[in-house]
Coordinates of N, CA and C in Angstrom, one line a residue:
Chain A
X1322 N 0.8 -1.2 0.0 CA 0.0 0.0 0.0 C 0.9 1.2 0.0
X1323 N 0.6 2.2 -0.9 CA 1.3 3.4 -0.9 C 0.9 4.2 0.3
X1324 N 1.8 5.3 0.7 CA 1.6 6.0 1.9 C 0.2 6.7 2.0
X1325 N -0.1 7.5 1.1 CA -1.4 8.2 1.1 C -2.1 8.0 -0.2
X1326 N -3.3 7.5 -0.1 CA -4.1 7.1 -1.3 C -5.3 7.9 -1.4
X1327 N -5.6 8.5 -2.6 CA -6.8 9.3 -2.8 C -7.6 8.7 -3.9
X1328 N -8.9 8.7 -3.7 CA -9.8 8.3 -4.8 C -11.0 9.2 -4.8
X1329 N -11.6 9.4 -6.0 CA -11.1 9.0 -7.3 C -9.9 9.9 -7.7
X1330 N -9.2 9.6 -8.8 CA -8.1 10.4 -9.3 C -8.7 11.6 -10.1
X1331 N -9.8 11.3 -10.8 CA -10.5 12.3 -11.6 C -12.0 12.3 -11.3
X1332 N -12.6 13.5 -11.3 CA -14.0 13.6 -11.1 C -14.6 14.7 -11.8
X1333 N -15.6 14.5 -12.6 CA -16.4 15.5 -13.2 C -17.8 15.5 -12.6
X1334 N -18.2 16.6 -12.2 CA -19.6 16.7 -11.6 C -20.3 18.0 -11.9
X1335 N -21.6 17.8 -12.0 CA -22.5 19.0 -12.2 C -22.6 19.8 -11.0
X1336 N -23.1 21.0 -11.2 CA -23.2 21.9 -10.0 C -24.3 21.5 -9.0
X1337 N -25.2 20.6 -9.4 CA -26.3 20.2 -8.5 C -25.9 18.8 -7.9
X1338 N -24.8 18.2 -8.3 CA -24.5 16.9 -7.7 C -23.9 17.0 -6.3
X1339 N -23.9 15.8 -5.7 CA -23.2 15.6 -4.4 C -22.2 14.4 -4.6
X1340 N -21.0 14.7 -4.2 CA -20.0 13.7 -4.4 C -19.1 13.7 -3.1
X1341 N -18.2 12.7 -3.0 CA -17.3 12.7 -1.9 C -15.9 12.3 -2.4
X1342 N -14.9 12.9 -1.9 CA -13.5 12.5 -2.1 C -13.0 11.7 -0.9
X1343 N -12.2 10.7 -1.2 CA -11.7 9.8 -0.1 C -10.2 9.9 0.0
X1344 N -9.7 9.8 1.2 CA -8.3 9.7 1.4 C -8.0 8.7 2.5
X1345 N -6.9 7.9 2.3 CA -6.5 6.9 3.3 C -5.0 7.0 3.5
X1346 N -4.5 7.0 4.7 CA -3.1 7.0 4.9 C -2.7 5.8 5.7
X1347 N -1.5 5.2 5.3 CA -1.0 4.0 5.9 C 0.4 4.3 6.6
X1348 N 0.6 5.5 7.1 CA 1.8 5.9 7.6 C 1.8 6.0 9.1
X1349 N 0.7 5.7 9.8 CA 0.6 5.8 11.2 C 0.6 7.2 11.7
X1350 N 0.3 8.2 10.9 CA 0.3 9.6 11.3 C -1.0 9.9 12.1
X1351 N -0.9 11.1 12.8 CA -2.1 11.4 13.6 C -2.7 12.8 13.2
X1352 N -2.3 13.2 12.0 CA -2.9 14.5 11.4 C -3.2 14.3 10.0
X1353 N -4.3 14.8 9.5 CA -4.6 14.7 8.1 C -5.2 16.1 7.6
X1354 N -5.0 16.3 6.3 CA -5.3 17.7 5.8 C -5.9 17.6 4.4
X1355 N -6.7 18.6 4.1 CA -7.1 18.8 2.7 C -6.5 20.1 2.2
X1356 N -5.9 20.1 1.0 CA -5.4 21.3 0.4 C -6.1 21.4 -1.0
X1357 N -6.2 22.6 -1.5 CA -6.7 22.9 -2.8 C -5.6 23.6 -3.6
X1358 N -5.4 23.1 -4.8 CA -4.4 23.6 -5.7 C -5.0 24.1 -7.0
X1359 N -5.1 25.4 -7.2 CA -5.7 26.0 -8.5 C -4.5 26.4 -9.3
X1360 N -4.9 26.7 -10.6 CA -3.9 27.1 -11.6 C -3.1 28.4 -11.2
X1361 N -3.8 29.3 -10.6 CA -3.1 30.6 -10.4 C -2.9 31.0 -8.9
X1362 N -3.2 30.1 -8.0 CA -3.0 30.3 -6.6 C -2.1 29.3 -6.0
X1363 N -1.4 29.7 -4.9 CA -0.6 28.7 -4.2 C -1.5 27.6 -3.6
X1364 N -0.9 26.5 -3.2 CA -1.6 25.5 -2.5 C -2.2 26.1 -1.2
X1365 N -3.5 25.8 -1.1 CA -4.2 26.5 0.0 C -4.8 25.4 1.0
X1366 N -4.4 25.6 2.3 CA -4.9 24.7 3.3 C -6.4 24.9 3.5
X1367 N -7.2 23.9 3.4 CA -8.6 23.9 3.6 C -9.0 23.5 5.0
X1368 N -8.6 22.3 5.4 CA -9.0 21.7 6.7 C -7.8 20.9 7.3
X1369 N -7.8 20.9 8.6 CA -6.8 20.1 9.4 C -7.6 19.3 10.4
X1370 N -7.3 18.0 10.5 CA -7.7 17.2 11.6 C -6.5 16.7 12.3
X1371 N -6.3 17.0 13.6 CA -5.2 16.5 14.3 C -5.5 16.3 15.7
X1372 N -5.1 15.1 16.2 CA -5.4 14.8 17.6 C -6.9 15.0 18.0
X1373 N -7.8 14.6 17.0 CA -9.2 14.8 17.2 C -9.7 16.2 17.2
X1374 N -8.8 17.1 16.8 CA -9.2 18.5 16.7 C -9.3 18.9 15.3
X1375 N -10.4 19.7 15.0 CA -10.5 20.1 13.6 C -10.3 21.6 13.5
X1376 N -9.4 22.0 12.6 CA -9.1 23.4 12.3 C -9.5 23.7 10.9
X1377 N -10.2 24.8 10.6 CA -10.5 25.1 9.2 C -10.2 26.5 8.8
X1378 N -9.9 26.6 7.5 CA -9.7 27.9 6.9 C -11.0 28.6 6.8
X1379 N -11.2 29.7 7.4 CA -12.5 30.4 7.4 C -12.9 30.8 6.0
X1380 N -12.0 30.8 5.1 CA -12.4 31.3 3.7 C -13.0 30.1 2.9
X1381 N -13.0 28.9 3.4 CA -13.6 27.8 2.7 C -15.1 27.8 2.7
X1382 N -15.8 27.8 1.6 CA -17.2 27.8 1.6 C -17.8 26.6 2.2
X1383 N -19.1 26.7 2.7 CA -19.7 25.6 3.4 C -20.1 24.5 2.4
X1384 N -20.0 24.7 1.1 CA -20.3 23.6 0.2 C -19.3 22.5 0.2
X1385 N -18.2 22.8 0.9 CA -17.1 21.8 1.2 C -17.3 21.3 2.7
X1386 N -17.4 20.1 2.9 CA -17.7 19.6 4.3 C -16.7 18.4 4.5
X1387 N -15.8 18.5 5.5 CA -14.9 17.4 5.7 C -15.4 16.4 6.8
X1388 N -14.9 15.2 6.7 CA -15.2 14.2 7.7 C -14.0 13.4 8.0
X1389 N -13.7 13.1 9.3 CA -12.5 12.3 9.6 C -13.0 11.3 10.7
X1390 N -13.4 10.1 10.2 CA -13.9 9.1 11.2 C -12.8 8.5 12.0
X1391 N -11.6 8.5 11.6 CA -10.5 8.0 12.4 C -9.2 8.6 11.8
X1392 N -8.1 8.3 12.5 CA -6.8 8.9 12.1 C -6.3 8.5 10.7
X1393 N -6.9 7.5 10.1 CA -6.4 6.9 8.9 C -7.2 7.3 7.7
X1394 N -8.4 7.8 7.9 CA -9.3 8.1 6.8 C -9.9 9.6 6.9
X1395 N -10.0 10.1 5.7 CA -10.5 11.5 5.6 C -11.3 11.6 4.4
X1396 N -12.4 12.3 4.5 CA -13.3 12.5 3.4 C -13.6 14.0 3.2
X1397 N -13.9 14.4 1.9 CA -14.3 15.7 1.6 C -15.6 15.6 0.8
X1398 N -16.7 16.0 1.5 CA -18.0 15.9 0.9 C -18.3 17.2 0.1
X1399 N -18.8 17.1 -1.1 CA -19.0 18.2 -2.0 C -20.4 18.3 -2.4
X1400 N -21.0 19.5 -2.4 CA -22.4 19.7 -2.8 C -22.6 21.1 -3.4
X1401 N -23.4 21.2 -4.4 CA -23.7 22.4 -5.1 C -22.4 23.3 -5.3
X1402 N -21.4 22.6 -6.0 CA -20.2 23.3 -6.3 C -20.4 24.3 -7.4
X1403 N -19.4 25.2 -7.6 CA -19.4 26.2 -8.7 C -18.2 25.8 -9.6
X1404 N -18.3 26.3 -10.8 CA -17.2 26.0 -11.8 C -15.8 26.5 -11.2
X1405 N -15.8 27.6 -10.5 CA -14.5 28.0 -9.9 C -13.9 27.1 -8.9
X1406 N -14.7 26.1 -8.4 CA -14.2 25.1 -7.5 C -13.3 24.0 -8.2
X1407 N -13.3 24.1 -9.5 CA -12.5 23.1 -10.3 C -11.0 23.3 -9.9
X1408 N -10.4 22.2 -9.5 CA -9.0 22.3 -9.0 C -8.5 20.9 -8.7
X1409 N -7.2 20.9 -8.3 CA -6.7 19.6 -7.8 C -6.8 19.6 -6.3
X1410 N -7.5 18.6 -5.7 CA -7.7 18.5 -4.3 C -6.7 17.5 -3.7
X1411 N -5.8 17.9 -2.8 CA -4.8 17.1 -2.3 C -5.0 16.8 -0.8
X1412 N -4.8 15.5 -0.5 CA -4.9 15.1 0.9 C -3.5 14.9 1.3
X1413 N -3.2 15.2 2.6 CA -1.9 14.9 3.2 C -2.0 14.4 4.6
X1414 N -0.9 13.8 5.1 CA -0.9 13.4 6.5 C 0.5 13.7 7.0
X1415 N 0.5 13.8 8.4 CA 1.8 14.1 9.0 C 1.7 13.7 10.5
X1416 N 2.8 13.8 11.2 CA 2.8 13.6 12.6 C 2.7 15.0 13.2
X1417 N 1.7 15.2 14.1 CA 1.5 16.5 14.7 C 2.7 16.9 15.6
X1418 N 3.0 18.2 15.5 CA 4.2 18.7 16.2 C 4.1 18.5 17.7
X1419 N 2.8 18.5 18.2 CA 2.6 18.3 19.7 C 2.9 16.9 20.1
X1420 N 3.1 15.9 19.1 CA 3.5 14.6 19.5 C 4.9 14.3 18.9
X1421 N 5.7 15.3 18.7 CA 7.1 15.1 18.3 C 7.4 15.2 16.8
X1422 N 6.4 15.5 16.0 CA 6.6 15.6 14.6 C 7.0 16.9 14.1
X1423 N 7.3 17.1 12.8 CA 7.7 18.4 12.3 C 6.7 18.9 11.3
X1424 N 5.5 18.3 11.3 CA 4.4 18.7 10.3 C 5.0 18.6 8.9
X1425 N 5.8 17.5 8.7 CA 6.3 17.3 7.3 C 5.2 16.4 6.6
X1426 N 4.7 17.0 5.6 CA 3.5 16.5 4.9 C 3.8 15.4 3.9
X1427 N 3.0 14.3 3.9 CA 3.1 13.3 2.9 C 1.8 13.4 2.1
X1428 N 1.9 13.7 0.8 CA 0.7 13.9 0.0 C 0.3 12.7 -0.8
X1429 N -1.0 12.7 -1.1 CA -1.6 11.7 -2.0 C -1.4 12.3 -3.4
X1430 N -1.8 11.6 -4.4 CA -1.7 12.0 -5.8 C -2.7 13.1 -6.2
X1431 N -3.8 13.2 -5.4 CA -4.8 14.3 -5.7 C -6.0 13.7 -6.5
X1432 N -7.0 14.5 -6.4 CA -8.2 14.3 -7.2 C -8.4 15.5 -8.1
X1433 N -8.4 15.3 -9.4 CA -8.6 16.4 -10.3 C -10.1 16.6 -10.5
X1434 N -10.6 17.7 -9.9 CA -12.1 17.9 -10.0 C -12.4 18.9 -11.0
X1435 N -13.4 18.6 -11.8 CA -13.9 19.5 -12.8 C -15.4 19.7 -12.5
X1436 N -15.9 20.9 -12.3 CA -17.3 21.2 -12.1 C -17.8 21.9 -13.4
X1437 N -18.9 21.2 -13.9 CA -19.5 21.7 -15.2 C -20.9 22.2 -14.9
Chain B
X1449 N -0.9 40.2 -0.6 CA 0.5 39.9 -0.3 C 0.7 38.5 0.1
X1450 N 1.6 37.8 -0.5 CA 1.9 36.4 -0.2 C 2.8 36.4 1.0
X1451 N 2.6 35.4 1.9 CA 3.5 35.2 3.0 C 4.9 34.8 2.5
X1452 N 4.9 33.9 1.5 CA 6.2 33.4 0.9 C 6.2 33.8 -0.6
X1453 N 7.3 34.5 -1.0 CA 7.4 34.9 -2.4 C 8.5 34.0 -3.0
X1454 N 8.2 33.3 -4.0 CA 9.2 32.4 -4.7 C 9.6 33.0 -6.0
X1455 N 10.9 32.9 -6.3 CA 11.4 33.5 -7.6 C 12.5 32.6 -8.1
X1456 N 12.7 32.5 -9.4 CA 11.7 33.0 -10.4 C 10.4 32.2 -10.5
X1457 N 9.4 32.6 -11.1 CA 8.2 31.9 -11.2 C 8.4 30.7 -12.2
X1458 N 9.1 31.0 -13.3 CA 9.4 30.0 -14.3 C 10.9 30.1 -14.7
X1459 N 11.4 28.9 -14.9 CA 12.8 28.8 -15.3 C 13.0 27.6 -16.2
X1460 N 13.6 27.9 -17.4 CA 13.9 26.8 -18.4 C 15.4 26.9 -18.7
X1461 N 16.1 25.8 -18.5 CA 17.5 25.8 -18.8 C 17.9 24.5 -19.4
X1462 N 19.2 24.5 -19.9 CA 19.7 23.3 -20.5 C 20.3 22.3 -19.5
X1463 N 20.2 21.1 -19.8 CA 20.8 20.1 -19.0 C 22.3 20.4 -18.8
X1464 N 22.8 20.2 -17.5 CA 24.1 20.5 -17.2 C 24.4 21.8 -16.6
X1465 N 23.4 22.7 -16.7 CA 23.6 24.1 -16.1 C 23.3 24.1 -14.6
X1466 N 23.7 25.1 -13.9 CA 23.4 25.3 -12.5 C 22.3 26.3 -12.4
X1467 N 21.6 26.2 -11.3 CA 20.5 27.2 -11.1 C 20.3 27.4 -9.6
X1468 N 19.7 28.5 -9.3 CA 19.2 28.8 -7.9 C 17.8 29.4 -7.9
X1469 N 17.0 28.9 -7.0 CA 15.7 29.4 -6.8 C 15.5 29.9 -5.4
X1470 N 14.6 30.9 -5.2 CA 14.6 31.5 -3.9 C 13.2 31.5 -3.3
X1471 N 13.2 31.6 -2.0 CA 11.9 31.7 -1.2 C 12.1 32.8 -0.2
X1472 N 11.4 33.8 -0.3 CA 11.6 35.0 0.6 C 10.4 35.4 1.4
X1473 N 10.6 36.0 2.5 CA 9.5 36.5 3.3 C 10.0 37.6 4.2
X1474 N 9.1 38.4 4.8 CA 9.4 39.4 5.8 C 9.2 38.8 7.2
X1475 N 8.7 37.6 7.3 CA 8.4 37.0 8.6 C 9.5 36.0 8.9
X1476 N 9.7 35.8 10.2 CA 10.6 34.8 10.7 C 10.0 33.5 11.0
X1477 N 10.6 32.4 10.6 CA 10.0 31.1 10.8 C 10.9 30.2 11.6
X1478 N 10.3 29.3 12.3 CA 11.0 28.3 13.1 C 11.6 27.2 12.2
X1479 N 11.0 27.0 11.0 CA 11.5 26.0 10.1 C 10.9 26.3 8.7
X1480 N 11.5 25.7 7.7 CA 11.0 25.9 6.3 C 11.2 24.6 5.6
X1481 N 10.3 24.2 4.7 CA 10.3 23.0 4.0 C 10.4 23.3 2.5
X1482 N 11.0 22.4 1.7 CA 11.0 22.4 0.3 C 10.3 21.1 -0.2
X1483 N 9.5 21.3 -1.2 CA 8.8 20.1 -1.9 C 9.0 20.2 -3.4
X1484 N 9.0 19.1 -4.0 CA 8.9 19.1 -5.5 C 7.7 18.3 -5.9
X1485 N 7.0 18.9 -6.9 CA 5.8 18.3 -7.4 C 5.9 18.1 -8.9
X1486 N 5.7 16.9 -9.4 CA 5.7 16.5 -10.8 C 4.3 16.5 -11.3
X1487 N 4.1 16.7 -12.6 CA 2.7 16.8 -13.2 C 1.9 15.5 -12.8
X1488 N 0.7 15.7 -12.3 CA -0.2 14.6 -12.0 C 0.1 14.0 -10.7
X1489 N 1.0 14.5 -9.9 CA 1.3 13.9 -8.6 C 1.2 15.0 -7.5
X1490 N 1.2 14.5 -6.3 CA 1.2 15.4 -5.1 C 2.6 15.8 -4.8
X1491 N 2.8 16.9 -4.1 CA 4.2 17.3 -3.7 C 4.9 16.3 -2.9
X1492 N 6.2 16.2 -3.0 CA 7.0 15.3 -2.3 C 8.1 16.1 -1.5
X1493 N 8.2 15.8 -0.2 CA 9.1 16.6 0.7 C 10.5 16.3 0.3
X1494 N 11.3 17.4 0.1 CA 12.8 17.2 -0.2 C 13.6 17.4 1.1
X1495 N 13.3 18.5 1.8 CA 14.1 18.8 3.0 C 13.3 19.7 4.0
X1496 N 13.7 19.7 5.2 CA 13.3 20.6 6.2 C 14.5 21.3 6.8
X1497 N 14.6 22.6 6.8 CA 15.6 23.4 7.5 C 15.1 24.1 8.7
X1498 N 15.9 24.1 9.8 CA 15.4 24.6 11.1 C 16.3 25.6 11.7
X1499 N 17.5 25.6 11.4 CA 18.5 26.5 12.0 C 18.9 27.6 11.1
X1500 N 19.0 28.9 11.5 CA 19.4 30.0 10.7 C 20.8 29.7 10.2
X1501 N 21.1 29.9 8.9 CA 22.4 29.6 8.3 C 22.6 28.2 7.9
X1502 N 21.6 27.3 8.2 CA 21.8 25.9 7.9 C 21.9 25.6 6.5
X1503 N 22.8 24.7 6.1 CA 22.9 24.2 4.7 C 22.7 22.7 4.7
X1504 N 21.8 22.2 3.9 CA 21.6 20.8 3.7 C 21.8 20.4 2.3
X1505 N 22.5 19.3 2.1 CA 22.7 18.8 0.7 C 21.9 17.5 0.5
X1506 N 21.3 17.4 -0.7 CA 20.7 16.2 -1.1 C 21.1 15.9 -2.5
X1507 N 22.2 15.1 -2.7 CA 22.8 14.8 -4.0 C 23.2 16.1 -4.6
X1508 N 22.6 16.5 -5.7 CA 23.0 17.7 -6.4 C 22.3 18.9 -6.0
X1509 N 21.4 18.8 -5.0 CA 20.6 19.9 -4.5 C 21.2 20.4 -3.2
X1510 N 21.3 21.7 -3.1 CA 21.8 22.3 -1.9 C 20.8 23.3 -1.4
X1511 N 20.4 23.2 -0.1 CA 19.3 24.0 0.5 C 20.0 24.9 1.5
X1512 N 19.6 26.2 1.6 CA 20.2 27.0 2.6 C 19.0 27.8 3.3
X1513 N 19.1 27.9 4.6 CA 18.1 28.7 5.4 C 18.9 30.0 5.7
X1514 N 18.2 31.1 5.5 CA 18.9 32.4 5.8 C 19.2 32.6 7.3
X1515 N 20.2 33.4 7.6 CA 20.7 33.6 8.9 C 19.5 34.1 9.8
X1516 N 18.7 34.9 9.3 CA 17.6 35.5 10.0 C 16.3 34.6 10.0
X1517 N 16.4 33.5 9.3 CA 15.3 32.6 9.2 C 14.1 33.2 8.5
X1518 N 14.3 34.1 7.5 CA 13.3 34.7 6.8 C 13.2 34.2 5.3
X1519 N 14.3 33.6 4.9 CA 14.4 33.2 3.5 C 15.2 31.9 3.3
X1520 N 15.1 31.4 2.1 CA 15.8 30.1 1.8 C 16.1 30.1 0.3
X1521 N 17.1 29.3 0.0 CA 17.4 29.1 -1.4 C 17.7 27.6 -1.7
X1522 N 17.4 27.3 -2.9 CA 17.7 25.9 -3.4 C 18.6 26.0 -4.7
X1523 N 19.8 25.4 -4.6 CA 20.7 25.5 -5.7 C 20.8 24.0 -6.3
X1524 N 20.7 24.0 -7.6 CA 20.9 22.7 -8.2 C 22.1 22.7 -9.1
X1525 N 23.0 21.8 -8.9 CA 24.2 21.7 -9.7 C 24.0 20.7 -10.9
X1526 N 24.5 21.0 -12.0 CA 24.4 20.1 -13.2 C 23.1 19.6 -13.4
X1527 N 22.1 20.4 -13.6 CA 20.7 20.0 -13.7 C 20.5 18.9 -14.7
X1528 N 19.5 18.1 -14.4 CA 19.2 17.0 -15.3 C 17.7 17.0 -15.6
X1529 N 17.3 16.4 -16.7 CA 15.8 16.4 -17.1 C 14.9 15.9 -15.9
X1530 N 15.4 15.0 -15.2 CA 14.7 14.5 -14.0 C 14.4 15.5 -12.9
X1531 N 15.1 16.6 -13.0 CA 14.9 17.6 -12.0 C 13.7 18.5 -12.3
X1532 N 13.1 18.3 -13.5 CA 12.0 19.1 -14.0 C 10.8 18.9 -13.0
X1533 N 10.2 20.0 -12.6 CA 9.0 20.0 -11.7 C 8.7 21.3 -11.1
X1534 N 7.7 21.3 -10.3 CA 7.4 22.6 -9.5 C 8.0 22.5 -8.1
X1535 N 8.8 23.5 -7.8 CA 9.5 23.5 -6.5 C 8.8 24.5 -5.6
X1536 N 8.3 23.9 -4.5 CA 7.5 24.7 -3.5 C 8.2 24.8 -2.2
X1537 N 8.2 26.0 -1.6 CA 8.6 26.2 -0.2 C 7.4 26.3 0.6
X1538 N 7.5 25.9 1.9 CA 6.4 25.9 2.8 C 6.8 26.2 4.2
X1539 N 6.0 26.8 5.0 CA 6.2 27.0 6.4 C 5.0 26.6 7.2
X1540 N 5.2 26.3 8.4 CA 4.1 25.9 9.3 C 3.2 27.0 9.6
X1541 N 1.9 26.8 9.5 CA 0.9 27.8 9.9 C 0.2 27.1 11.1
X1542 N 0.2 27.8 12.2 CA -0.5 27.3 13.4 C -1.8 27.9 13.5
X1543 N -2.9 27.0 13.4 CA -4.2 27.5 13.6 C -4.7 27.5 15.0
X1544 N -3.8 27.8 15.9 CA -4.2 27.8 17.3 C -4.3 26.4 17.9
X1545 N -3.3 25.6 17.5 CA -3.3 24.2 18.0 C -2.8 23.3 16.9
X1546 N -3.7 22.8 16.1 CA -3.2 22.0 15.0 C -2.5 22.8 13.9
X1547 N -1.5 22.2 13.3 CA -0.8 22.9 12.3 C -1.2 22.6 10.9
X1548 N -1.0 23.5 9.9 CA -1.0 23.1 8.5 C 0.2 23.8 7.9
X1549 N 0.3 23.8 6.6 CA 1.4 24.4 5.9 C 0.9 25.5 5.0
X1550 N 1.7 26.6 5.0 CA 1.4 27.7 4.0 C 2.5 27.6 2.9
X1551 N 2.1 27.6 1.7 CA 3.0 27.4 0.6 C 3.2 28.7 -0.2
X1552 N 4.4 28.8 -0.9 CA 4.6 29.8 -1.9 C 3.9 29.3 -3.2
X1553 N 3.9 30.1 -4.2 CA 3.3 29.8 -5.5 C 4.2 28.8 -6.3
X1554 N 5.5 28.7 -5.9 CA 6.4 27.8 -6.5 C 7.2 28.3 -7.7
X1555 N 8.2 27.6 -8.1 CA 9.0 27.8 -9.3 C 8.8 26.6 -10.2
X1556 N 8.4 26.9 -11.4 CA 8.2 25.9 -12.4 C 9.6 25.7 -13.1
X1557 N 10.2 24.6 -13.0 CA 11.5 24.4 -13.5 C 11.5 23.4 -14.6
X1558 N 12.0 23.7 -15.8 CA 12.1 22.8 -16.9 C 13.6 22.6 -17.3
X1559 N 14.0 21.4 -17.3 CA 15.4 21.1 -17.7 C 15.4 20.4 -19.1
X1560 N 15.9 21.1 -20.1 CA 15.8 20.6 -21.5 C 17.0 19.8 -21.8
X1561 N 16.8 18.6 -22.4 CA 18.0 17.7 -22.7 C 18.9 18.3 -23.7

């Protein structure tokens, strides 16, 4: 099993659809993240789950809803998205600094999302 | 205004040449990371620097953290086509407990055979 696995790799959805992105990590880390990568912006942190604490970027619209059922799995639920939400969505994991880590992120391959 | 400014934004050079890319900020950081991202893939961590003035080498790649811990550089010696990719610098952003990373926009590097 590779370190961080994301599914699906590609997703095309209409603006009225509901879909979910899935991420699984096999590295024994205790923190997981969602990042968004658009063509003209830097990688943007969307959500953090670490030590059962959730931290979110207040600029993320409510049409993105994360779920972290345990330290190995992370989901991003999508509903009523807009075309400008089309981007590469990357999941990452790391060891939280508060447990001795350096927040060095291990990324999945990403889900390329296109909203039509 | 970006927290991390990377330059140049794009760089295309011939195989065998040397190059340096930069990551600058007006803020002081406890550590800084460099990642490389290839098309269709997620970023891969190259190095973490934590001490002002620190120099780390990874084969032909040399990373330096500025004395004041506000900036960093990545120097590649005798570049090869396999070095092609997007080079990103990142620093820890603390959201009041759990951490995430803040990234620069990156340097798109192309090494032509």
